[in-house]
Each structure stands twice: as structure tokens, then as C-alpha cells.
Amino acid sequence: MAASSTGPASAVPAPPTGPAGDQRARVVLPPVGAAFDYQLGGAYTPPGGVGVVSRDRTAKPVAGLYNICYINAFQAQPDALAWWQARHPELLLRRGDHGLVIDRDWGEALLDTSTAARRAALAAVVAVWVDDCAASGFQAVEPDNLDSFERAEGLLTQADNAAFAQLVARRAHADGLAVGQKNTAELLGQRRTVGFDFAVTEECGTYGECAGFADAYEDRVYDVEYSDSGLAKACGGWMTRISIVRRDRDVVPAGSDGYVDRTC
């Protein structure tokens, strides 16, 4: 799922110092079973009763709620592609003919996690976003497109993305932020190694993946369904265990044409 993040800043502050255990101890996990809202397409006042909300990193968190900060960590937003091409062209994934590898559904160029050096360079960019999330008052980050290796035309592996996700998670934990695994059931077995604390899923009801995520994260799962049938499946099997919301696929703000925001 794409959001509206703008191009990154260039300065990269050093991570906070201190023992890793102390840093992880500052992390606050999202509440299990809390009503959830997904606001990537624009911020608005959450429906009554919502306890957890996910917003783009350029938005402000909601006072009194648990706020998840969305960052597109594995692909370049369309409106940020020029920034990447000007500043870090070597970090864009390219075919042998030097053409960019594009996620056709969202028009996003994939970022290149294929080597340790490129992962480190990407982590320096993403660190700025993570730090900004913490400074803004968010409690967690949601690094999106963890599954970009599935669209990489064989140029990236699951292991490449897991290794990069680990770097992002370390930075987030150093900032006192929890880290959500975004989709990608294939990586559930590596969740502890990577450093994930909870999961944000899209259509786990539709794809029959709710059980795996719920069991792995002890019900600390926040699911978005984009169809009535998916909502029915998720609610029918999992409403007593995980948090579920039905949104329109473009996750537009309340009051916009096409806006949908329902739950079980």
C-alpha cells in the first residue's frame, strides 16, 4: 500500500547511545484488541472508540491514541523518485539494461537491498524518517513493502529484505519505537531475528493469513480489509483476537468520495 510520503531529508543523525536492552525496554507495544484505523491517504479525526491509528510519516500523531508511523522503506514514492534519482541513483533497483524495476500497482520504483553496502546506505536514509517519527510523538513504525522481493524480477531475495528490515528495526528500537511487520507471512519465522514487535496486515481475512499472524504475535495484529467479503472472513474468524478495519483501497480521508471505514 502506497502513502503520500515526500522526499527524504539529507542529514543523518547518529542513533541514540546506550545498551540495546535499555533501548528495547523503552518500546511501548500497541494494545491488543484495540479498535484500529488506517489513515494513509490523509489524516482525519478517528471514529469514536479507536485506540490505534496508522498515519503517514508526514502527518501528526493523534493525542491520546497509540500512533503508528507509516514509512515506505522498500520502494520509492512516485513523488520522491526524482529525489532518489538525483541523490541516490545507485540505490534504485535496476535491470541489466539499467531500467528501473517498478511496482506496477503503485507506480513505485523498488529500492535495492541486494548488498550489505546498499542496505547500509538505504538505512541511513530511512533512519531520518524513523527519527522524525519518534520526534513527532509516534509510538511505532510500519515499514511498508517488506515483500518487494516478490516484485523484483528475481533481483532481490527474501533474505535481502529481512536483513534490511533488521537495520530499520534496530534504528526504531534505538529511538524507543515498536516495529510492525507489514504483511509478508513468509517472514513470520524470522520475526524475532529481524526485531518485529507486532503486525500490520492487509487482507489477512481475504488471503487466509490471519491465523499465522495472530499466533505469531499473540494477537497483536492490526488488519485492514478492502472488501466486504474480506471483512466478513476476518471478522467471522478473528474478531475476538485481532483488530480489524474495513477501508477503501485508496484509504481516503473522511468526507472524501469513496471513503469507507467500518469494523466488525
Short mmCIF file of C-alpha atoms in Angstrom, two decimals:
data_model
loop_
_atom_site.label_atom_id
_atom_site.label_comp_id
_atom_site.label_asym_id
_atom_site.label_seq_id
_atom_site.Cartn_x
_atom_site.Cartn_y
_atom_site.Cartn_z
CA MET A 1 0.00 0.00 0.00
CA ALA A 2 1.41 3.37 -1.00
CA ALA A 3 1.08 6.54 1.00
CA SER A 4 1.96 10.17 0.42
CA SER A 5 5.41 10.49 1.97
CA THR A 6 7.56 13.19 0.42
CA GLY A 7 11.26 13.00 -0.37
CA PRO A 8 13.72 12.32 2.44
CA ALA A 9 15.94 14.76 4.22
CA SER A 10 19.68 14.54 3.70
CA ALA A 11 21.15 14.82 7.20
CA VAL A 12 21.51 11.57 9.13
CA PRO A 13 21.79 12.00 12.92
CA ALA A 14 23.58 9.37 14.94
CA PRO A 15 21.40 6.83 16.74
CA PRO A 16 20.85 7.25 20.47
CA THR A 17 23.52 5.70 22.64
CA GLY A 18 23.03 3.17 25.40
CA PRO A 19 22.74 -0.60 25.80
CA ALA A 20 20.49 -2.32 23.29
CA GLY A 21 18.47 -3.85 26.11
CA ASP A 22 17.78 -0.42 27.57
CA GLN A 23 16.68 0.89 24.18
CA ARG A 24 14.27 -2.01 23.64
CA ALA A 25 12.92 -1.59 27.17
CA ARG A 26 11.66 1.90 26.25
CA VAL A 27 9.46 0.49 23.48
CA VAL A 28 5.71 0.56 24.15
CA LEU A 29 3.71 -2.06 22.26
CA PRO A 30 0.27 -1.37 20.77
CA PRO A 31 -2.68 -2.59 22.85
CA VAL A 32 -4.12 -5.96 21.87
CA GLY A 33 -7.69 -5.82 20.60
CA ALA A 34 -7.91 -2.03 20.37
CA ALA A 35 -10.09 -0.56 17.62
CA PHE A 36 -7.86 0.33 14.67
CA ASP A 37 -7.99 2.96 11.92
CA TYR A 38 -5.80 3.18 8.82
CA GLN A 39 -5.26 6.73 7.56
CA LEU A 40 -2.51 6.61 4.94
CA GLY A 41 -4.36 8.68 2.36
CA GLY A 42 -4.84 11.66 4.65
CA ALA A 43 -5.38 12.38 8.33
CA TYR A 44 -8.82 12.91 9.86
CA THR A 45 -10.45 12.63 13.28
CA PRO A 46 -10.62 8.88 14.01
CA PRO A 47 -14.03 7.31 14.62
CA GLY A 48 -15.09 7.09 18.25
CA GLY A 49 -13.54 4.27 20.21
CA VAL A 50 -10.42 3.93 18.07
CA GLY A 51 -7.31 3.24 20.12
CA VAL A 52 -4.67 2.63 17.44
CA VAL A 53 -4.17 4.66 14.26
CA SER A 54 -1.63 4.39 11.44
CA ARG A 55 -0.72 7.58 9.59
CA ASP A 56 1.86 8.63 7.04
CA ARG A 57 5.14 9.88 8.47
CA THR A 58 4.37 13.40 7.22
CA ALA A 59 1.20 13.57 9.34
CA LYS A 60 0.90 14.34 13.04
CA PRO A 61 0.02 11.68 15.61
CA VAL A 62 -3.30 11.79 17.46
CA ALA A 63 -3.07 12.84 21.09
CA GLY A 64 -4.19 10.14 23.49
CA LEU A 65 -4.04 7.28 20.96
CA TYR A 66 -1.38 4.75 20.01
CA ASN A 67 0.13 6.06 16.77
CA ILE A 68 1.90 4.01 14.11
CA CYS A 69 4.11 5.90 11.65
CA TYR A 70 3.96 4.61 8.07
CA ILE A 71 7.22 4.68 6.12
CA ASN A 72 7.71 3.32 2.61
CA ALA A 73 11.03 1.70 3.39
CA PHE A 74 11.44 -0.63 0.42
CA GLN A 75 10.10 1.39 -2.53
CA ALA A 76 10.31 4.99 -3.73
CA GLN A 77 7.15 7.08 -3.62
CA PRO A 78 6.32 8.38 -7.12
CA ASP A 79 6.65 11.98 -5.94
CA ALA A 80 10.06 11.21 -4.42
CA LEU A 81 11.57 9.38 -7.40
CA ALA A 82 13.30 12.49 -8.72
CA TRP A 83 14.94 12.92 -5.31
CA TRP A 84 16.24 9.36 -5.36
CA GLN A 85 17.48 9.73 -8.94
CA ALA A 86 19.32 12.94 -8.10
CA ARG A 87 20.75 11.92 -4.70
CA HIS A 88 20.98 8.13 -4.67
CA PRO A 89 20.55 6.67 -8.17
CA GLU A 90 22.66 3.68 -7.13
CA LEU A 91 20.05 2.67 -4.55
CA LEU A 92 17.27 2.20 -7.11
CA LEU A 93 16.89 -1.39 -8.26
CA ARG A 94 17.76 -1.76 -11.95
CA ARG A 95 17.62 -4.48 -14.55
CA GLY A 96 20.59 -5.42 -16.72
CA ASP A 97 19.52 -2.76 -19.22
CA HIS A 98 19.63 -0.21 -16.36
CA GLY A 99 15.87 0.26 -16.45
CA LEU A 100 14.14 0.73 -13.11
CA VAL A 101 12.17 -2.14 -11.61
CA ILE A 102 8.69 -0.75 -10.96
CA ASP A 103 5.82 -1.91 -8.77
CA ARG A 104 3.13 -1.57 -11.44
CA ASP A 105 0.24 -1.49 -8.97
CA TRP A 106 1.51 1.68 -7.30
CA GLY A 107 3.96 3.13 -9.82
CA GLU A 108 6.81 2.90 -7.33
CA ALA A 109 10.44 2.12 -8.12
CA LEU A 110 11.91 -0.62 -5.95
CA LEU A 111 14.89 0.15 -3.73
CA ASP A 112 17.96 -2.06 -3.97
CA THR A 113 18.54 -4.15 -0.83
CA SER A 114 20.73 -6.71 -2.62
CA THR A 115 24.07 -5.98 -0.93
CA ALA A 116 25.20 -5.09 2.57
CA ALA A 117 26.63 -1.79 1.31
CA ARG A 118 23.38 -0.77 -0.34
CA ARG A 119 21.36 -1.83 2.68
CA ALA A 120 23.57 0.33 4.90
CA ALA A 121 23.16 3.31 2.58
CA LEU A 122 19.39 2.86 2.46
CA ALA A 123 19.29 2.51 6.24
CA ALA A 124 20.99 5.89 6.57
CA VAL A 125 18.19 7.47 4.54
CA VAL A 126 15.38 5.67 6.34
CA ALA A 127 16.95 6.49 9.72
CA VAL A 128 15.99 10.13 9.18
CA TRP A 129 12.35 9.17 8.70
CA VAL A 130 12.38 6.90 11.75
CA ASP A 131 13.94 9.62 13.88
CA ASP A 132 11.31 12.08 12.66
CA CYS A 133 8.55 9.63 13.60
CA ALA A 134 9.93 9.45 17.12
CA ALA A 135 10.39 13.22 17.38
CA SER A 136 6.81 13.78 16.21
CA GLY A 137 5.44 11.61 19.00
CA PHE A 138 4.60 8.33 17.26
CA GLN A 139 4.97 5.12 19.26
CA ALA A 140 5.76 2.72 16.39
CA VAL A 141 6.78 2.47 12.75
CA GLU A 142 5.28 0.45 9.90
CA PRO A 143 7.95 -0.13 7.23
CA ASP A 144 5.95 -0.89 4.07
CA ASN A 145 6.70 -3.09 1.06
CA LEU A 146 8.68 -5.64 3.02
CA ASP A 147 7.54 -8.03 0.29
CA SER A 148 9.17 -6.06 -2.55
CA PHE A 149 11.35 -9.08 -3.33
CA GLU A 150 8.22 -10.68 -4.80
CA ARG A 151 8.12 -7.91 -7.44
CA ALA A 152 11.87 -7.64 -8.00
CA GLU A 153 12.08 -9.81 -11.14
CA GLY A 154 14.48 -12.14 -9.36
CA LEU A 155 16.93 -9.38 -8.43
CA LEU A 156 16.18 -9.40 -4.69
CA THR A 157 15.71 -12.20 -2.19
CA GLN A 158 13.66 -12.64 0.94
CA ALA A 159 16.94 -12.67 2.87
CA ASP A 160 17.95 -9.30 1.41
CA ASN A 161 14.78 -7.64 2.66
CA ALA A 162 14.92 -9.36 6.04
CA ALA A 163 18.47 -8.05 6.52
CA PHE A 164 17.42 -4.52 5.63
CA ALA A 165 14.34 -4.73 7.85
CA GLN A 166 16.64 -5.67 10.73
CA LEU A 167 18.60 -2.43 10.24
CA VAL A 168 15.38 -0.42 10.25
CA ALA A 169 14.16 -2.22 13.37
CA ARG A 170 17.40 -1.54 15.22
CA ARG A 171 17.12 2.16 14.49
CA ALA A 172 13.48 2.23 15.56
CA HIS A 173 14.20 0.43 18.82
CA ALA A 174 17.08 2.82 19.48
CA ASP A 175 14.53 5.61 19.14
CA GLY A 176 12.11 3.87 21.51
CA LEU A 177 9.69 2.85 18.76
CA ALA A 178 8.00 -0.51 18.24
CA VAL A 179 8.23 -2.05 14.76
CA GLY A 180 5.37 -3.62 12.84
CA GLN A 181 5.82 -6.43 10.33
CA LYS A 182 3.88 -5.41 7.22
CA ASN A 183 2.27 -8.43 5.55
CA THR A 184 4.84 -10.96 4.19
CA ALA A 185 3.79 -14.12 6.03
CA GLU A 186 6.93 -15.80 4.67
CA LEU A 187 8.98 -13.87 7.23
CA LEU A 188 6.96 -14.78 10.32
CA GLY A 189 9.58 -17.34 11.28
CA GLN A 190 12.24 -14.62 11.32
CA ARG A 191 10.24 -12.04 13.26
CA ARG A 192 12.42 -12.20 16.38
CA THR A 193 15.67 -12.12 14.43
CA VAL A 194 14.53 -9.10 12.45
CA GLY A 195 13.08 -7.38 15.51
CA PHE A 196 9.38 -7.08 14.72
CA ASP A 197 7.06 -6.44 17.67
CA PHE A 198 3.58 -6.66 16.10
CA ALA A 199 1.99 -6.93 12.66
CA VAL A 200 0.03 -4.70 10.31
CA THR A 201 -1.69 -6.85 7.71
CA GLU A 202 -3.64 -6.09 4.59
CA GLU A 203 -6.43 -8.53 3.83
CA CYS A 204 -5.37 -11.38 6.10
CA GLY A 205 -9.04 -12.40 6.03
CA THR A 206 -9.14 -12.38 2.25
CA TYR A 207 -5.95 -14.44 1.93
CA GLY A 208 -6.46 -16.73 4.92
CA GLU A 209 -3.38 -15.46 6.74
CA CYS A 210 -4.90 -14.17 9.99
CA ALA A 211 -4.17 -17.35 11.94
CA GLY A 212 -0.46 -17.29 11.22
CA PHE A 213 -0.07 -13.65 12.21
CA ALA A 214 -2.31 -13.93 15.27
CA ASP A 215 -0.43 -16.93 16.59
CA ALA A 216 3.00 -15.44 15.87
CA TYR A 217 2.25 -12.10 17.52
CA GLU A 218 -0.07 -13.29 20.30
CA ASP A 219 -2.98 -11.37 18.73
CA ARG A 220 -1.07 -8.08 18.45
CA VAL A 221 -2.23 -7.77 14.83
CA TYR A 222 -3.90 -4.80 13.08
CA ASP A 223 -5.66 -5.87 9.90
CA VAL A 224 -7.04 -3.77 7.05
CA GLU A 225 -9.59 -5.33 4.69
CA TYR A 226 -10.50 -3.68 1.39
CA SER A 227 -13.65 -5.65 0.55
CA ASP A 228 -16.86 -6.59 2.31
CA SER A 229 -16.14 -10.27 1.74
CA GLY A 230 -12.69 -9.92 3.30
CA LEU A 231 -14.16 -8.10 6.27
CA ALA A 232 -16.70 -10.87 6.74
CA LYS A 233 -13.98 -13.53 6.68
CA ALA A 234 -11.70 -11.65 9.07
CA CYS A 235 -14.49 -10.81 11.48
CA GLY A 236 -16.03 -14.28 11.28
CA GLY A 237 -12.87 -15.98 12.40
CA TRP A 238 -10.77 -13.41 14.22
CA MET A 239 -12.77 -10.51 15.65
CA THR A 240 -12.24 -11.73 19.22
CA ARG A 241 -8.47 -11.87 18.77
CA ILE A 242 -7.15 -9.21 16.39
CA SER A 243 -8.02 -5.63 15.44
CA ILE A 244 -9.84 -5.30 12.10
CA VAL A 245 -10.96 -2.34 9.98
CA ARG A 246 -12.56 -2.15 6.53
CA ARG A 247 -11.17 0.73 4.48
CA ASP A 248 -11.49 1.85 0.89
CA ARG A 249 -8.46 0.78 -1.13
CA ASP A 250 -7.21 4.36 -1.54
CA VAL A 251 -7.66 4.99 2.22
CA VAL A 252 -9.01 8.47 1.52
CA PRO A 253 -9.85 10.85 4.39
CA ALA A 254 -13.32 11.06 5.89
CA GLY A 255 -15.58 13.26 3.77
CA SER A 256 -13.88 12.29 0.50
CA ASP A 257 -15.61 10.43 -2.33
CA GLY A 258 -15.26 6.69 -1.89
CA TYR A 259 -14.48 6.86 1.83
CA VAL A 260 -15.22 3.61 3.68
CA ASP A 261 -14.40 2.99 7.34
CA ARG A 262 -16.16 0.12 9.10
CA THR A 263 -15.35 -2.65 11.51
CA CYS A 264 -16.87 -5.90 12.74
#
